[in-house]
Amino acid sequence: MPSPLPFEIHHRPVVTSTMDVAAAEAAQGAAEGWTLVADEQTAGRGRRGREWTSPAGAGVYLSVVLRPPVAAGDDRLLSLLTLAVGVGVRDGLQVATGLAPDVKWPNDVFVGRRKLAGILAEGLALGTPAQCVVVGVGINLRTAAYPPDVAAVATSLEAELGRVCDRDLVIDEVLAGVGRAYGDLKDGRAGDILRRWREASPWAVGTRVEWESPSGPQTGETAGIDETGALLVRTTDGIARVIAGEVRWKI
Amino acid sequence: MTLDDIKHLIELIREHDLSEFELEQEGFRLRIRKGGETVTVQAAPVAAPVVQAPAAPAPTAAAPLAPTDDEGGDLAIVKSPIVGTFYRAAEPGAPAFVDVGSPVRKGDVLCIIEAMKLMNEIDSEHDGEIASVYVENGQSVQYGERLFAIRLKR
């Protein structure tokens, strides 16, 4: 059994963004497991400055401070960290609700073609003894969590389940899931994380994708992920390895 | 070839991390070598302009910790701690965190490197001024690749 993450959970009614508050706490030395849960975010955000709408009580908005040890040479702990968090959130949602969502590379959580939860990770002082990763998780609990204009591509737990959902239970199980997945990774069970990620990601093989490479836009068909978590895409020129940037899915 | 031309060449050599560079034109030959710390400009036997060369671009023995720039200030080279994609701004369309000439203080954000959706803010470890930006926005960078040179505040 992985050692459970010592969560120290703080609740706030309203924050700008749980990421900003947790990053500031981390910079002040907050220990691994320091967690902030907010009822509402006034400036919730996603990747590269995107907005994450966060009305009061409609979603789960939380950030966790992780302090992965600096690895010598093999830094799979860092490269697989965000995939592991995706696996952990997915597992936690399944335990809490019975729903079995999919993950989309690297770690979005989907039900069918609609996004249920998003994950963001920000590293601080990587490669130094003070290295730290702040992980943010946003989960749509009720349909009010997202604006109507994204209704075609978003969903919520309550919309999927057709019933009211216990927010505290979702928070507890998602944190427990993240703690387990991170513990597995830290204790050297990267293979287990990769296996669970692959099982939960039907799109990782055989899906048309478009992405921006340094040499311009590219298209291809997904061909799984490699041992470092990179997305493999079959193109006319061979297999491309995608490790960052925006990937558009033709699903 | 003027002194400015040679300075420009040295900048290019530094940027592309070349260890040796040789140029022969009618009238003279220029050879710049890093590590061996030689900068030679040889005039050809025929009447040729005499060119004074500036100091070697990156002497290693004299200043093991920080190379010296053309203006004699110490430079700190900021290298990438991970493999990923280099972003000069917080989000598309936002102003760059820093440009050449920007003053920076210890702890200021210089750039973001993304890998597996992990966003890494790279902070300055020095007070000074940005002397060079080696990588273009959106390019992928390797572990240990040079990102910036900071001219240290004295």
XYZ file of C-alpha atoms in Angstrom:
405
model
C 0.000 0.000 0.000
C 1.316 3.442 -0.824
C 1.819 5.698 2.116
C -1.271 7.919 2.263
C -0.706 11.551 1.471
C -0.992 13.596 4.686
C -3.713 15.966 3.490
C -4.113 19.169 5.432
C -7.371 20.545 4.065
C -8.278 24.213 4.253
C -11.673 25.538 3.197
C -12.391 29.025 1.906
C -15.742 30.327 0.673
C -14.300 32.545 -2.086
C -10.826 32.871 -3.586
C -9.484 34.350 -6.829
C -8.014 30.975 -7.779
C -7.076 28.037 -5.564
C -3.894 27.792 -7.697
C -2.749 31.292 -6.744
C -3.380 30.781 -3.041
C -1.788 27.304 -2.955
C 1.249 28.473 -4.957
C 1.764 31.351 -2.530
C 1.483 28.923 0.405
C 3.908 26.525 -1.292
C 6.403 29.330 -1.793
C 6.118 30.015 1.949
C 6.960 26.379 2.652
C 3.567 24.630 2.831
C 4.120 20.904 3.284
C 3.163 18.142 0.867
C -0.556 17.503 1.114
C -1.489 21.106 1.900
C -4.853 21.483 0.172
C -7.219 24.338 -0.484
C -10.882 23.740 -1.301
C -12.960 26.737 -2.360
C -16.722 27.051 -2.843
C -16.233 29.703 -5.482
C -13.412 31.126 -7.600
C -13.587 34.641 -8.989
C -10.668 34.083 -11.377
C -10.523 30.305 -11.829
C -8.203 29.318 -14.636
C -7.166 26.497 -16.886
C -4.198 25.854 -19.124
C -2.412 28.916 -20.559
C -4.670 31.501 -18.976
C -8.002 29.990 -20.034
C -10.924 30.792 -17.806
C -12.447 28.059 -15.622
C -15.930 29.232 -14.665
C -16.387 28.557 -10.967
C -19.749 29.702 -9.569
C -20.459 29.156 -5.876
C -21.291 25.581 -4.952
C -21.632 24.394 -8.576
C -18.298 22.645 -8.757
C -15.342 21.308 -6.843
C -12.382 23.672 -6.997
C -9.276 22.552 -5.182
C -5.480 22.719 -5.291
C -2.986 20.396 -3.632
C 0.691 21.020 -2.897
C 2.961 18.098 -3.863
C 6.670 17.895 -3.184
C 8.037 15.124 -5.423
C 11.646 14.296 -4.538
C 14.237 15.347 -7.111
C 15.120 12.251 -9.105
C 18.625 11.702 -10.409
C 18.469 10.951 -14.122
C 15.053 9.342 -14.495
C 12.505 12.071 -14.023
C 9.457 9.918 -14.789
C 8.121 11.010 -11.426
C 7.627 14.459 -12.929
C 6.768 13.437 -16.482
C 4.048 11.038 -15.307
C 2.794 13.208 -12.463
C -0.030 14.894 -14.347
C -1.154 11.589 -15.881
C -1.155 10.041 -12.416
C -3.315 12.874 -11.077
C -5.744 12.263 -13.963
C -5.928 8.581 -13.035
C -6.429 9.513 -9.371
C -9.250 11.982 -10.073
C -10.960 9.465 -12.356
C -10.702 6.709 -9.737
C -11.936 9.018 -6.994
C -14.971 10.023 -9.057
C -15.729 6.373 -9.718
C -15.557 5.479 -6.018
C -17.719 8.479 -5.039
C -20.381 8.182 -7.753
C -20.096 4.882 -9.612
C -19.525 6.778 -12.837
C -16.492 5.571 -14.842
C -15.235 8.572 -16.840
C -12.456 8.442 -19.456
C -9.190 10.349 -19.460
C -8.026 12.307 -22.462
C -4.322 12.970 -22.900
C -2.725 14.137 -20.824
C -5.311 14.319 -18.031
C -8.692 15.787 -18.915
C -11.600 13.795 -17.503
C -14.452 13.158 -19.956
C -17.770 11.396 -20.129
C -18.272 10.541 -23.781
C -17.456 13.716 -25.711
C -18.085 16.063 -22.825
C -15.575 17.366 -20.319
C -16.369 16.646 -16.675
C -13.184 17.732 -14.943
C -9.977 19.574 -15.738
C -6.568 19.358 -14.130
C -3.813 21.927 -14.068
C -0.304 21.569 -12.678
C 2.240 24.269 -11.990
C 5.826 23.515 -11.013
C 7.929 25.685 -8.742
C 11.721 25.536 -8.465
C 11.875 22.276 -10.397
C 15.193 20.504 -10.282
C 16.092 22.098 -6.951
C 15.647 20.592 -3.476
C 12.711 22.999 -3.031
C 10.880 21.598 -6.051
C 7.153 21.602 -5.721
C 4.123 20.998 -7.928
C 0.767 22.620 -7.270
C -2.033 20.551 -8.768
C -5.417 22.087 -9.430
C -8.605 20.116 -10.001
C -11.903 21.530 -11.232
C -14.916 19.213 -11.329
C -18.356 20.167 -12.657
C -20.784 19.075 -9.979
C -23.939 20.759 -11.285
C -24.767 22.019 -14.744
C -24.587 25.572 -13.362
C -20.820 25.047 -13.145
C -20.290 25.958 -16.787
C -21.684 28.608 -19.114
C -24.432 27.543 -21.540
C -22.198 28.208 -24.560
C -19.991 25.229 -23.668
C -22.944 22.908 -22.897
C -22.243 20.900 -26.054
C -18.764 19.983 -24.829
C -19.197 20.017 -21.044
C -21.077 17.896 -18.553
C -21.541 17.596 -14.805
C -21.767 14.783 -12.292
C -25.414 15.520 -11.577
C -26.304 15.643 -15.292
C -24.649 12.260 -15.820
C -26.085 10.635 -12.696
C -29.528 12.218 -12.839
C -29.444 12.804 -9.102
C -28.050 15.104 -6.465
C -24.434 14.470 -5.668
C -22.670 14.722 -2.288
C -19.968 17.346 -2.823
C -18.027 16.474 0.349
C -17.903 12.816 -0.633
C -16.630 13.751 -4.102
C -13.911 15.932 -2.562
C -12.842 13.219 -0.091
C -12.701 10.455 -2.694
C -10.990 12.556 -5.347
C -8.287 13.572 -2.857
C -7.929 9.953 -1.752
C -7.649 8.881 -5.406
C -4.995 11.504 -6.123
C -3.135 10.472 -2.975
C -3.145 6.792 -4.023
C -2.040 7.462 -7.609
C 0.704 9.854 -6.521
C 1.815 7.340 -3.876
C 1.987 4.595 -6.521
C 4.143 6.783 -8.720
C 6.410 7.835 -5.857
C 6.812 4.238 -4.680
C 8.051 3.149 -8.111
C 4.833 1.750 -9.585
C 4.910 3.906 -12.724
C 3.919 0.865 -14.802
C 0.714 0.572 -12.811
C -0.156 4.235 -13.483
C 0.512 3.789 -17.211
C -1.645 0.657 -17.331
C -4.557 2.324 -15.535
C -4.248 5.429 -17.692
C -4.313 3.346 -20.902
C -7.335 1.375 -19.704
C -9.193 4.632 -19.064
C -8.329 6.313 -22.357
C -10.093 4.871 -25.394
C -8.966 7.894 -27.469
C -5.289 7.253 -26.955
C -5.291 4.865 -29.901
C -6.751 5.441 -33.342
C -8.186 8.967 -32.908
C -7.526 11.765 -35.416
C -5.746 14.679 -33.776
C -4.304 18.037 -34.777
C -1.603 19.828 -32.880
C 0.869 22.656 -33.163
C 4.442 21.517 -33.542
C 7.372 23.945 -33.561
C 7.383 23.598 -37.357
C 3.650 24.266 -37.761
C 0.298 22.479 -37.508
C 0.374 18.703 -37.816
C -2.234 15.990 -38.059
C -2.194 12.283 -37.411
C -3.794 9.384 -35.614
C -3.074 8.582 -31.982
C -0.900 5.530 -31.349
C -0.906 5.306 -27.555
C 1.463 6.792 -24.996
C 5.071 5.870 -24.361
C 6.707 5.024 -21.022
C 7.292 8.712 -20.246
C 3.632 9.562 -20.826
C 4.206 11.309 -24.173
C 1.377 10.970 -26.701
C 2.409 9.081 -29.834
C 0.825 10.135 -33.096
C 1.184 8.336 -36.412
C 1.720 10.835 -39.206
C 2.667 10.453 -42.860
C 6.284 11.027 -41.761
C 6.263 8.381 -39.027
C 5.534 8.480 -35.315
C 5.586 11.884 -33.631
C 6.000 12.283 -29.878
C 3.882 15.047 -28.352
C 4.791 16.238 -24.866
C 3.166 19.665 -24.663
C 0.835 22.113 -26.292
C -2.731 22.013 -27.423
C -4.032 18.825 -29.054
C -7.356 19.052 -30.902
C -9.314 15.808 -30.978
C -11.557 14.753 -33.837
C -14.015 12.868 -31.682
C 34.558 44.193 -41.788
C 34.035 46.540 -38.881
C 34.344 46.013 -35.148
C 30.561 45.945 -34.962
C 30.439 43.179 -37.560
C 32.810 41.115 -35.452
C 30.784 41.758 -32.323
C 27.711 40.589 -34.200
C 29.558 37.463 -35.332
C 30.580 36.695 -31.765
C 26.995 37.082 -30.671
C 25.894 34.592 -33.350
C 28.650 32.189 -32.405
C 27.573 32.366 -28.797
C 23.933 31.959 -29.706
C 24.579 28.796 -31.688
C 27.150 27.531 -29.219
C 29.859 27.070 -31.836
C 33.292 26.214 -30.530
C 35.137 27.446 -33.577
C 34.469 29.840 -36.427
C 36.588 30.822 -39.379
C 35.932 33.354 -42.083
C 38.153 34.214 -44.984
C 37.500 37.213 -47.133
C 39.598 39.044 -49.606
C 42.187 40.866 -47.588
C 41.922 39.131 -44.238
C 41.098 36.013 -42.296
C 39.177 35.829 -39.024
C 39.247 32.885 -36.679
C 37.401 32.693 -33.366
C 37.755 29.748 -31.067
C 36.044 29.152 -27.752
C 37.660 27.213 -24.953
C 41.140 27.748 -26.364
C 40.368 31.412 -25.810
C 41.839 32.721 -28.989
C 40.461 35.362 -31.191
C 42.718 36.006 -34.117
C 42.307 38.398 -36.915
C 45.022 38.095 -39.495
C 45.634 40.579 -42.140
C 46.643 39.157 -45.459
C 50.017 40.145 -46.824
C 48.407 42.533 -49.235
C 47.282 45.905 -47.978
C 44.443 45.005 -45.677
C 42.523 46.731 -42.924
C 43.828 45.977 -39.479
C 41.018 44.871 -37.244
C 41.237 44.836 -33.504
C 39.385 41.896 -32.055
C 37.369 42.168 -28.878
C 37.829 39.751 -26.015
C 37.038 36.067 -26.478
C 33.300 35.374 -26.306
C 33.207 32.973 -23.414
C 36.478 32.415 -21.645
C 36.139 29.283 -19.545
C 39.330 29.228 -17.524
C 39.280 32.826 -16.380
C 35.689 32.870 -15.165
C 34.426 29.361 -14.558
C 31.095 30.395 -13.065
C 29.977 33.195 -15.288
C 31.126 34.099 -18.749
C 31.873 37.724 -19.493
C 29.979 39.718 -22.053
C 31.278 42.307 -24.525
C 30.759 45.077 -22.046
C 32.732 43.323 -19.358
C 29.740 42.445 -17.147
C 29.353 38.932 -15.764
C 26.698 36.817 -17.423
C 24.608 34.123 -15.808
C 23.178 31.566 -18.216
C 19.691 30.286 -17.393
C 19.229 26.708 -18.596
C 16.104 24.599 -18.925
C 15.545 22.216 -15.995
C 13.293 19.980 -18.126
C 12.353 18.939 -21.649
C 9.284 20.832 -22.831
C 7.772 23.715 -24.745
C 9.076 27.208 -24.065
C 6.603 30.071 -23.587
C 7.696 33.667 -23.156
C 4.295 34.882 -21.901
C 1.695 33.719 -19.372
C -0.858 33.142 -22.125
C -1.199 33.650 -25.878
C -1.330 37.367 -26.700
C 0.019 38.497 -23.327
C 3.241 40.524 -23.175
C 6.481 38.551 -22.757
C 7.680 38.176 -19.172
C 11.075 39.606 -20.202
C 12.846 40.954 -23.284
C 16.441 41.775 -24.040
C 17.215 44.767 -21.838
C 14.546 44.009 -19.215
C 15.767 44.501 -15.663
C 15.172 41.388 -13.559
C 15.320 40.670 -9.883
C 15.824 37.391 -8.101
C 12.490 35.547 -8.119
C 11.058 37.270 -11.223
C 9.391 34.940 -13.726
C 11.420 34.630 -16.947
C 9.366 32.104 -18.905
C 7.161 29.015 -18.676
C 8.133 25.568 -19.872
C 5.307 23.095 -20.373
C 5.694 19.353 -20.312
C 2.770 16.934 -19.922
C 0.581 19.902 -19.013
C 2.884 20.697 -16.102
C 3.562 24.425 -16.330
C 6.944 25.356 -14.968
C 7.663 28.939 -14.201
C 11.356 29.571 -14.523
C 12.421 32.272 -12.079
C 15.518 34.410 -12.138
C 18.137 33.469 -9.578
C 19.910 36.776 -10.057
C 19.488 40.520 -10.098
C 20.497 42.013 -13.413
C 19.381 42.613 -16.953
C 18.402 40.225 -19.750
C 21.306 40.157 -22.211
C 20.063 37.422 -24.562
C 17.002 35.303 -25.212
C 18.171 32.116 -26.921
C 14.875 30.383 -27.711
C 11.779 31.483 -29.611
C 8.301 31.338 -28.134
C 6.609 27.974 -28.681
C 9.815 26.079 -29.471
C 10.682 22.849 -27.728
C 13.698 22.883 -25.437
C 15.944 20.125 -24.184
C 17.188 19.503 -20.652
C 20.067 21.895 -19.996
C 19.405 24.000 -23.088
C 20.241 27.684 -22.698
C 17.237 29.960 -22.380
C 18.521 33.356 -21.284
C 21.684 35.215 -20.422
C 21.413 37.654 -17.543
C 23.969 40.438 -17.215
C 24.576 40.491 -13.491
C 24.113 43.627 -11.504
C 27.337 44.735 -9.917
